[in-house]
Amino acid sequence: MTITDVARAAGVSIKTVSRVTNGVATVNPEMAQRVREAIEELGYRPNYLASHLKSGTSPRTIGFIAKDLSRVHSADIFAGISTVARRHSAQVITASTEESESSGEDLLVAEELARRGIDGLLVMATGGDYSALASATFRGIPRLFVDRDVPGEDAVVHDDVDGADKAMSTLIAHGHRRIAHLYSSMTIPTMRGRHLGVDAALRRAGHLRSQAPRIAGIMTRDVAAETVGHLLDSPNPPTAILCGSSEILFGCVRELLTRGRQDVLVAAFGTEKDVELLPLPVVLVETDGFELGHIAANALFQRITRGGTETRRAVLPASVREVRPLGPSADV
């Protein structure tokens, strides 16, 4: 199937098909729709490499460094990045690194990608110390941190502090007093920001701080489930649990359902698809990874094409809502 076949089926010129597949916004909407329908019907896939060879240019390549890409949030971010990359006829090279206390592995991977001649780099760093990673020049390659707020660096992040504050405040407003809050590594800025938000809400509530155990270092669903089990077996078990990551959420819910404890209210960070099938009410802090990746990739391509030295930082506002009715707390 060729571009000529698509043009013939849509009743437009080959140039119009090319403009539609390259995301040109000035194409007549009705014509663009006909082209998209023809592409879908014929199963056409543009050959971006061939088009670049014809024009004498090379397709752009960007790198994306993240922790385990099998995790929901990382995969959603990558999907958003890929959507933008396709619009720019660019390729994305991904690299996964282990969660660690330092950015040493991130730095090594970034240097390797730079040697491959990438045009830009998106970093969802896994270490807690970003000094070496942030100070490296990477041969002048533009870079942007995703979901990691690094001083002096381009970054796109969620407002984790405000989101966690609102989530904890919602739990308190529903009468909960014994609220456990669980995190992965506190070396990760995302976790530190969420803890700051929780702490702000607890400070306003005064005496509740002593009744809200904080547990960090929960890196897997199994550890999360085990931790929740210990909390529920304690003399003063929590009536609500705030989960600092989607992995903690899934482990927490698994343990609650195993014990038949739908009475424990859960607050979590994620998307509606993470919680829509859960048979219990949830206070959801929406963190749309796809949107985060989409905005980050757009910002990186702007940096690649337009240059500039001024630091650019985008903060996505926190949105908190209650999924399914929340019943009164047993503390009330």
mmCIF file of C-alpha atoms in Angstrom:
data_model
loop_
_atom_site.group_PDB
_atom_site.id
_atom_site.type_symbol
_atom_site.label_atom_id
_atom_site.label_comp_id
_atom_site.label_asym_id
_atom_site.label_seq_id
_atom_site.Cartn_x
_atom_site.Cartn_y
_atom_site.Cartn_z
ATOM 1 C CA MET A 1 0.000 0.000 0.000
ATOM 2 C CA THR A 2 1.465 3.348 -1.071
ATOM 3 C CA ILE A 3 0.770 7.037 -0.597
ATOM 4 C CA THR A 4 -0.570 7.078 -4.164
ATOM 5 C CA ASP A 5 -3.263 4.548 -3.200
ATOM 6 C CA VAL A 6 -4.300 6.709 -0.245
ATOM 7 C CA ALA A 7 -4.457 9.845 -2.391
ATOM 8 C CA ARG A 8 -6.589 8.050 -4.984
ATOM 9 C CA ALA A 9 -8.990 6.653 -2.344
ATOM 10 C CA ALA A 10 -9.377 10.036 -0.627
ATOM 11 C CA GLY A 11 -9.677 11.988 -3.865
ATOM 12 C CA VAL A 12 -6.796 14.321 -2.998
ATOM 13 C CA SER A 13 -3.252 14.958 -4.141
ATOM 14 C CA ILE A 14 -0.215 13.059 -2.886
ATOM 15 C CA LYS A 15 1.039 16.322 -1.375
ATOM 16 C CA THR A 16 -2.152 16.624 0.698
ATOM 17 C CA VAL A 17 -1.717 13.098 2.058
ATOM 18 C CA SER A 18 1.870 13.933 2.969
ATOM 19 C CA ARG A 19 0.798 17.095 4.780
ATOM 20 C CA VAL A 20 -1.831 15.189 6.782
ATOM 21 C CA THR A 21 0.563 12.403 7.824
ATOM 22 C CA ASN A 22 3.118 15.017 8.896
ATOM 23 C CA GLY A 23 0.603 16.799 11.113
ATOM 24 C CA VAL A 24 0.314 20.056 9.142
ATOM 25 C CA ALA A 25 -2.556 21.966 10.773
ATOM 26 C CA THR A 26 -3.556 24.100 7.766
ATOM 27 C CA VAL A 27 -5.031 21.236 5.726
ATOM 28 C CA ASN A 28 -8.756 21.620 5.021
ATOM 29 C CA PRO A 29 -10.505 19.667 7.837
ATOM 30 C CA GLU A 30 -12.868 17.842 5.476
ATOM 31 C CA MET A 31 -9.998 16.767 3.223
ATOM 32 C CA ALA A 32 -7.882 15.759 6.210
ATOM 33 C CA GLN A 33 -10.719 13.578 7.503
ATOM 34 C CA ARG A 34 -11.028 11.846 4.120
ATOM 35 C CA VAL A 35 -7.297 11.158 4.156
ATOM 36 C CA ARG A 36 -7.399 9.725 7.691
ATOM 37 C CA GLU A 37 -10.337 7.489 6.782
ATOM 38 C CA ALA A 38 -8.506 6.234 3.683
ATOM 39 C CA ILE A 39 -5.362 5.558 5.727
ATOM 40 C CA GLU A 40 -7.398 3.579 8.258
ATOM 41 C CA GLU A 41 -9.310 1.634 5.605
ATOM 42 C CA LEU A 42 -6.218 0.757 3.573
ATOM 43 C CA GLY A 43 -3.933 0.142 6.541
ATOM 44 C CA TYR A 44 -1.340 2.557 5.169
ATOM 45 C CA ARG A 45 1.772 3.280 7.250
ATOM 46 C CA PRO A 46 4.002 6.205 6.175
ATOM 47 C CA ASN A 47 7.641 5.351 5.480
ATOM 48 C CA TYR A 48 9.304 8.213 7.327
ATOM 49 C CA LEU A 49 12.819 6.952 6.657
ATOM 50 C CA ALA A 50 12.211 6.951 2.913
ATOM 51 C CA SER A 51 10.845 10.495 3.027
ATOM 52 C CA HIS A 52 13.919 11.718 4.867
ATOM 53 C CA LEU A 53 16.246 9.980 2.421
ATOM 54 C CA LYS A 54 14.405 11.622 -0.443
ATOM 55 C CA SER A 55 14.790 15.070 1.120
ATOM 56 C CA GLY A 56 18.432 14.459 2.040
ATOM 57 C CA THR A 57 17.819 14.771 5.789
ATOM 58 C CA SER A 58 18.040 12.297 8.652
ATOM 59 C CA PRO A 59 15.072 11.498 10.916
ATOM 60 C CA ARG A 60 15.406 12.923 14.406
ATOM 61 C CA THR A 61 15.978 10.569 17.310
ATOM 62 C CA ILE A 62 15.259 11.292 20.962
ATOM 63 C CA GLY A 63 16.102 9.214 24.006
ATOM 64 C CA PHE A 64 13.883 8.398 26.981
ATOM 65 C CA ILE A 65 15.412 7.128 30.226
ATOM 66 C CA ALA A 66 13.031 5.728 32.832
ATOM 67 C CA LYS A 67 12.702 3.094 35.475
ATOM 68 C CA ASP A 68 10.862 -0.129 34.658
ATOM 69 C CA LEU A 69 8.794 0.642 31.545
ATOM 70 C CA SER A 70 6.387 -2.159 32.422
ATOM 71 C CA ARG A 71 5.000 0.021 35.218
ATOM 72 C CA VAL A 72 1.756 1.775 34.365
ATOM 73 C CA HIS A 73 2.917 5.360 34.899
ATOM 74 C CA SER A 74 6.155 4.958 32.924
ATOM 75 C CA ALA A 75 4.323 3.225 30.074
ATOM 76 C CA ASP A 76 1.723 6.008 29.915
ATOM 77 C CA ILE A 77 4.452 8.659 29.778
ATOM 78 C CA PHE A 78 6.183 6.761 26.976
ATOM 79 C CA ALA A 79 2.899 6.554 25.038
ATOM 80 C CA GLY A 80 2.531 10.342 25.234
ATOM 81 C CA ILE A 81 6.124 10.843 24.092
ATOM 82 C CA SER A 82 5.683 8.423 21.194
ATOM 83 C CA THR A 83 2.586 10.229 19.941
ATOM 84 C CA VAL A 84 4.493 13.501 19.648
ATOM 85 C CA ALA A 85 7.555 11.795 18.160
ATOM 86 C CA ARG A 86 5.463 10.278 15.367
ATOM 87 C CA ARG A 87 4.125 13.716 14.509
ATOM 88 C CA HIS A 88 7.722 14.903 14.155
ATOM 89 C CA SER A 89 8.697 11.794 12.158
ATOM 90 C CA ALA A 90 11.142 11.023 14.954
ATOM 91 C CA GLN A 91 12.315 7.805 16.540
ATOM 92 C CA VAL A 92 12.409 7.165 20.294
ATOM 93 C CA ILE A 93 15.149 5.091 21.907
ATOM 94 C CA THR A 94 14.169 3.888 25.369
ATOM 95 C CA ALA A 95 16.448 2.812 28.195
ATOM 96 C CA SER A 96 15.337 1.372 31.522
ATOM 97 C CA THR A 97 17.390 1.753 34.703
ATOM 98 C CA GLU A 98 17.117 0.307 38.183
ATOM 99 C CA GLU A 99 15.787 2.291 41.141
ATOM 100 C CA SER A 100 18.827 3.442 43.129
ATOM 101 C CA GLU A 101 20.064 6.046 45.594
ATOM 102 C CA SER A 102 22.317 7.773 43.054
ATOM 103 C CA SER A 103 22.015 8.856 39.451
ATOM 104 C CA GLY A 104 25.156 6.956 38.421
ATOM 105 C CA GLU A 105 23.370 4.450 36.206
ATOM 106 C CA ASP A 106 21.185 7.172 34.686
ATOM 107 C CA LEU A 107 24.343 9.129 33.830
ATOM 108 C CA LEU A 108 26.003 6.148 32.146
ATOM 109 C CA VAL A 109 22.893 5.415 30.085
ATOM 110 C CA ALA A 110 22.524 9.084 29.099
ATOM 111 C CA GLU A 111 26.147 9.227 27.956
ATOM 112 C CA GLU A 112 25.652 6.096 25.864
ATOM 113 C CA LEU A 113 22.576 7.587 24.185
ATOM 114 C CA ALA A 114 24.515 10.796 23.512
ATOM 115 C CA ARG A 115 27.228 8.786 21.766
ATOM 116 C CA ARG A 116 24.563 7.362 19.477
ATOM 117 C CA GLY A 117 23.865 10.856 18.179
ATOM 118 C CA ILE A 118 20.398 11.513 19.591
ATOM 119 C CA ASP A 119 18.902 14.972 19.062
ATOM 120 C CA GLY A 120 17.302 15.310 22.496
ATOM 121 C CA LEU A 121 16.890 13.482 25.785
ATOM 122 C CA LEU A 122 13.935 12.990 28.138
ATOM 123 C CA VAL A 123 14.928 11.789 31.595
ATOM 124 C CA MET A 124 12.667 10.215 34.188
ATOM 125 C CA ALA A 125 15.670 9.666 36.450
ATOM 126 C CA THR A 126 15.523 6.946 39.087
ATOM 127 C CA GLY A 127 18.284 8.108 41.429
ATOM 128 C CA GLY A 128 17.929 10.704 44.143
ATOM 129 C CA ASP A 129 21.129 12.663 43.457
ATOM 130 C CA TYR A 130 20.789 14.491 40.148
ATOM 131 C CA SER A 131 23.858 16.720 40.448
ATOM 132 C CA ALA A 132 26.078 14.733 38.072
ATOM 133 C CA LEU A 133 23.244 14.107 35.630
ATOM 134 C CA ALA A 134 22.173 17.756 35.614
ATOM 135 C CA SER A 135 25.710 19.134 35.209
ATOM 136 C CA ALA A 136 26.703 16.838 32.337
ATOM 137 C CA THR A 137 26.727 18.543 28.940
ATOM 138 C CA PHE A 138 25.965 15.423 26.859
ATOM 139 C CA ARG A 139 27.651 17.070 23.871
ATOM 140 C CA GLY A 140 25.209 19.979 23.972
ATOM 141 C CA ILE A 141 22.160 17.769 23.438
ATOM 142 C CA PRO A 142 18.937 19.377 24.755
ATOM 143 C CA ARG A 143 17.408 17.511 27.690
ATOM 144 C CA LEU A 144 14.296 17.718 29.809
ATOM 145 C CA PHE A 145 13.369 16.003 33.066
ATOM 146 C CA VAL A 146 9.985 14.271 33.169
ATOM 147 C CA ASP A 147 8.116 13.943 36.478
ATOM 148 C CA ARG A 148 11.342 14.989 38.217
ATOM 149 C CA ASP A 149 11.768 18.585 39.380
ATOM 150 C CA VAL A 150 15.473 19.407 39.049
ATOM 151 C CA PRO A 151 16.587 23.000 39.829
ATOM 152 C CA GLY A 152 17.964 24.842 36.818
ATOM 153 C CA GLU A 153 16.766 22.203 34.339
ATOM 154 C CA ASP A 154 13.882 22.041 31.873
ATOM 155 C CA ALA A 155 11.176 19.945 33.520
ATOM 156 C CA VAL A 156 7.527 18.928 33.254
ATOM 157 C CA VAL A 157 6.019 17.746 36.533
ATOM 158 C CA HIS A 158 2.766 17.207 38.385
ATOM 159 C CA ASP A 159 1.990 19.370 41.408
ATOM 160 C CA ASP A 160 2.594 16.497 43.818
ATOM 161 C CA VAL A 161 2.618 18.680 46.934
ATOM 162 C CA ASP A 162 -0.811 20.169 46.267
ATOM 163 C CA GLY A 163 -2.248 16.822 45.130
ATOM 164 C CA ALA A 164 -1.142 15.005 48.279
ATOM 165 C CA ASP A 165 -2.341 17.883 50.463
ATOM 166 C CA LYS A 166 -5.797 17.753 48.883
ATOM 167 C CA ALA A 167 -5.989 13.951 49.133
ATOM 168 C CA MET A 168 -5.049 13.864 52.819
ATOM 169 C CA SER A 169 -7.390 16.773 53.549
ATOM 170 C CA THR A 170 -10.226 14.836 51.901
ATOM 171 C CA LEU A 171 -9.568 11.806 54.109
ATOM 172 C CA ILE A 172 -9.529 14.004 57.208
ATOM 173 C CA ALA A 173 -12.732 15.777 56.126
ATOM 174 C CA HIS A 174 -14.453 12.384 55.941
ATOM 175 C CA GLY A 175 -13.662 11.817 59.599
ATOM 176 C CA HIS A 176 -10.569 9.646 59.343
ATOM 177 C CA ARG A 177 -8.007 10.024 62.115
ATOM 178 C CA ARG A 178 -5.741 6.987 61.756
ATOM 179 C CA ILE A 179 -4.353 7.451 58.247
ATOM 180 C CA ALA A 180 -1.264 5.560 57.092
ATOM 181 C CA HIS A 181 0.741 7.088 54.248
ATOM 182 C CA LEU A 182 3.031 4.828 52.244
ATOM 183 C CA TYR A 183 5.851 5.739 49.837
ATOM 184 C CA SER A 184 8.524 4.159 47.684
ATOM 185 C CA SER A 185 12.052 5.628 47.866
ATOM 186 C CA MET A 186 12.189 9.026 49.561
ATOM 187 C CA THR A 187 15.212 9.861 47.395
ATOM 188 C CA ILE A 188 12.772 10.404 44.513
ATOM 189 C CA PRO A 189 11.528 14.023 44.294
ATOM 190 C CA THR A 190 8.003 12.818 43.482
ATOM 191 C CA MET A 191 7.799 10.933 46.778
ATOM 192 C CA ARG A 192 9.317 13.806 48.738
ATOM 193 C CA GLY A 193 6.809 16.219 47.233
ATOM 194 C CA ARG A 194 3.890 13.969 48.099
ATOM 195 C CA HIS A 195 5.133 13.603 51.653
ATOM 196 C CA LEU A 196 5.417 17.391 51.970
ATOM 197 C CA GLY A 197 1.793 17.728 50.871
ATOM 198 C CA VAL A 198 0.612 15.091 53.343
ATOM 199 C CA ASP A 199 2.605 16.720 56.126
ATOM 200 C CA ALA A 200 1.074 20.120 55.359
ATOM 201 C CA ALA A 201 -2.443 18.701 55.691
ATOM 202 C CA LEU A 202 -1.534 16.932 58.938
ATOM 203 C CA ARG A 203 0.029 20.088 60.383
ATOM 204 C CA ARG A 204 -3.218 21.949 59.821
ATOM 205 C CA ALA A 205 -5.053 19.113 61.575
ATOM 206 C CA GLY A 206 -2.694 19.402 64.565
ATOM 207 C CA HIS A 207 -3.017 16.376 66.830
ATOM 208 C CA LEU A 208 -3.552 13.934 63.942
ATOM 209 C CA ARG A 209 0.158 13.738 63.064
ATOM 210 C CA SER A 210 0.877 11.176 65.789
ATOM 211 C CA GLN A 211 -1.910 8.928 64.458
ATOM 212 C CA ALA A 212 -0.670 8.892 60.855
ATOM 213 C CA PRO A 213 2.244 6.454 60.467
ATOM 214 C CA ARG A 214 4.585 7.118 57.543
ATOM 215 C CA ILE A 215 6.306 4.133 55.944
ATOM 216 C CA ALA A 216 8.788 4.524 53.071
ATOM 217 C CA GLY A 217 10.934 2.162 51.009
ATOM 218 C CA ILE A 218 7.999 0.195 49.571
ATOM 219 C CA MET A 219 9.199 -0.656 46.071
ATOM 220 C CA THR A 220 6.957 -3.563 44.987
ATOM 221 C CA ARG A 221 3.340 -4.679 45.184
ATOM 222 C CA ASP A 222 4.264 -7.645 47.363
ATOM 223 C CA VAL A 223 6.012 -5.438 49.905
ATOM 224 C CA ALA A 224 3.042 -3.059 49.835
ATOM 225 C CA ALA A 225 0.620 -5.916 50.529
ATOM 226 C CA GLU A 226 2.787 -7.206 53.372
ATOM 227 C CA THR A 227 3.076 -3.721 54.876
ATOM 228 C CA VAL A 228 -0.668 -3.162 54.762
ATOM 229 C CA GLY A 229 -1.205 -6.556 56.398
ATOM 230 C CA HIS A 230 1.055 -5.589 59.312
ATOM 231 C CA LEU A 231 -0.757 -2.273 59.697
ATOM 232 C CA LEU A 232 -4.175 -3.933 59.775
ATOM 233 C CA ASP A 233 -2.963 -6.415 62.398
ATOM 234 C CA SER A 234 -1.610 -3.660 64.658
ATOM 235 C CA PRO A 235 -3.428 -2.635 67.883
ATOM 236 C CA ASN A 236 -4.618 0.619 66.264
ATOM 237 C CA PRO A 237 -5.074 -0.191 62.566
ATOM 238 C CA PRO A 238 -5.591 2.628 60.073
ATOM 239 C CA THR A 239 -9.056 3.409 58.757
ATOM 240 C CA ALA A 240 -7.568 4.994 55.636
ATOM 241 C CA ILE A 241 -4.368 4.538 53.622
ATOM 242 C CA LEU A 242 -2.729 7.016 51.253
ATOM 243 C CA CYS A 243 -0.664 5.219 48.596
ATOM 244 C CA GLY A 244 2.255 7.211 47.207
ATOM 245 C CA SER A 245 2.547 5.230 43.951
ATOM 246 C CA SER A 246 0.478 2.982 41.695
ATOM 247 C CA GLU A 247 2.573 -0.052 42.674
ATOM 248 C CA ILE A 248 1.748 0.576 46.333
ATOM 249 C CA LEU A 249 -1.915 1.065 45.429
ATOM 250 C CA PHE A 250 -2.183 -2.300 43.679
ATOM 251 C CA GLY A 251 -0.472 -4.136 46.538
ATOM 252 C CA CYS A 252 -2.609 -2.338 49.113
ATOM 253 C CA VAL A 253 -5.873 -3.139 47.348
ATOM 254 C CA ARG A 254 -4.864 -6.774 46.919
ATOM 255 C CA GLU A 255 -4.376 -7.150 50.670
ATOM 256 C CA LEU A 256 -7.592 -5.296 51.523
ATOM 257 C CA LEU A 257 -9.647 -7.478 49.185
ATOM 258 C CA THR A 258 -7.985 -10.657 50.473
ATOM 259 C CA ARG A 259 -9.105 -9.692 53.965
ATOM 260 C CA GLY A 260 -12.520 -8.445 52.881
ATOM 261 C CA ARG A 261 -11.726 -4.971 54.220
ATOM 262 C CA GLN A 262 -13.686 -2.686 51.917
ATOM 263 C CA ASP A 263 -14.219 -0.431 54.940
ATOM 264 C CA VAL A 264 -10.661 0.957 54.713
ATOM 265 C CA LEU A 265 -10.616 4.055 52.522
ATOM 266 C CA VAL A 266 -7.786 4.363 50.001
ATOM 267 C CA ALA A 267 -6.280 7.497 48.472
ATOM 268 C CA ALA A 268 -4.034 7.055 45.457
ATOM 269 C CA PHE A 269 -2.143 8.756 42.649
ATOM 270 C CA GLY A 270 -2.983 7.561 39.154
ATOM 271 C CA THR A 271 -5.597 7.644 36.422
ATOM 272 C CA GLU A 272 -9.218 6.567 36.311
ATOM 273 C CA LYS A 273 -8.269 3.391 34.463
ATOM 274 C CA ASP A 274 -6.111 2.428 37.464
ATOM 275 C CA VAL A 275 -9.092 2.447 39.821
ATOM 276 C CA GLU A 276 -12.246 2.099 37.717
ATOM 277 C CA LEU A 277 -12.507 -1.663 38.315
ATOM 278 C CA LEU A 278 -11.663 -1.581 42.016
ATOM 279 C CA PRO A 279 -14.662 -2.662 44.140
ATOM 280 C CA LEU A 280 -14.072 0.007 46.785
ATOM 281 C CA PRO A 281 -14.181 3.801 47.030
ATOM 282 C CA VAL A 282 -11.003 5.716 46.227
ATOM 283 C CA VAL A 283 -9.826 9.299 46.627
ATOM 284 C CA LEU A 284 -7.981 9.735 43.340
ATOM 285 C CA VAL A 285 -5.235 12.266 42.659
ATOM 286 C CA GLU A 286 -5.211 12.178 38.880
ATOM 287 C CA THR A 287 -1.705 11.970 37.435
ATOM 288 C CA ASP A 288 -2.095 11.546 33.707
ATOM 289 C CA GLY A 289 1.179 10.045 32.490
ATOM 290 C CA PHE A 290 0.148 10.310 28.841
ATOM 291 C CA GLU A 291 -0.444 14.055 29.157
ATOM 292 C CA LEU A 292 2.835 14.443 31.034
ATOM 293 C CA GLY A 293 4.767 12.652 28.280
ATOM 294 C CA HIS A 294 2.930 14.557 25.558
ATOM 295 C CA ILE A 295 3.733 17.970 27.058
ATOM 296 C CA ALA A 296 7.330 16.973 27.824
ATOM 297 C CA ALA A 297 7.997 15.760 24.285
ATOM 298 C CA ASN A 298 6.487 18.903 22.765
ATOM 299 C CA ALA A 299 8.700 21.034 25.019
ATOM 300 C CA LEU A 300 11.785 19.034 24.049
ATOM 301 C CA PHE A 301 11.124 19.384 20.316
ATOM 302 C CA GLN A 302 10.647 23.129 20.795
ATOM 303 C CA ARG A 303 14.033 23.237 22.510
ATOM 304 C CA ILE A 304 15.596 21.197 19.692
ATOM 305 C CA THR A 305 14.209 23.382 16.905
ATOM 306 C CA ARG A 306 14.296 26.823 18.546
ATOM 307 C CA GLY A 307 17.182 26.558 20.983
ATOM 308 C CA GLY A 308 17.456 29.081 23.792
ATOM 309 C CA THR A 309 18.998 28.954 27.257
ATOM 310 C CA GLU A 310 16.158 30.066 29.534
ATOM 311 C CA THR A 311 14.971 27.247 31.795
ATOM 312 C CA ARG A 312 11.448 26.074 31.035
ATOM 313 C CA ARG A 313 9.347 24.427 33.717
ATOM 314 C CA ALA A 314 5.736 23.283 33.401
ATOM 315 C CA VAL A 315 3.671 22.187 36.400
ATOM 316 C CA LEU A 316 0.458 20.265 35.769
ATOM 317 C CA PRO A 317 -2.178 21.216 38.374
ATOM 318 C CA ALA A 318 -3.456 18.625 40.825
ATOM 319 C CA SER A 319 -6.963 17.272 40.333
ATOM 320 C CA VAL A 320 -8.502 15.286 43.188
ATOM 321 C CA ARG A 321 -11.869 13.567 43.079
ATOM 322 C CA GLU A 322 -13.792 10.838 44.828
ATOM 323 C CA VAL A 323 -14.395 7.676 42.812
ATOM 324 C CA ARG A 324 -17.631 6.067 44.062
ATOM 325 C CA PRO A 325 -19.347 7.286 47.252
ATOM 326 C CA LEU A 326 -17.166 7.523 50.350
ATOM 327 C CA GLY A 327 -18.781 6.236 53.515
ATOM 328 C CA PRO A 328 -18.188 7.629 57.014
ATOM 329 C CA SER A 329 -15.047 6.617 58.871
ATOM 330 C CA ALA A 330 -15.093 4.125 61.708
ATOM 331 C CA ASP A 331 -13.319 6.852 63.699
ATOM 332 C CA VAL A 332 -16.378 9.107 63.591
#
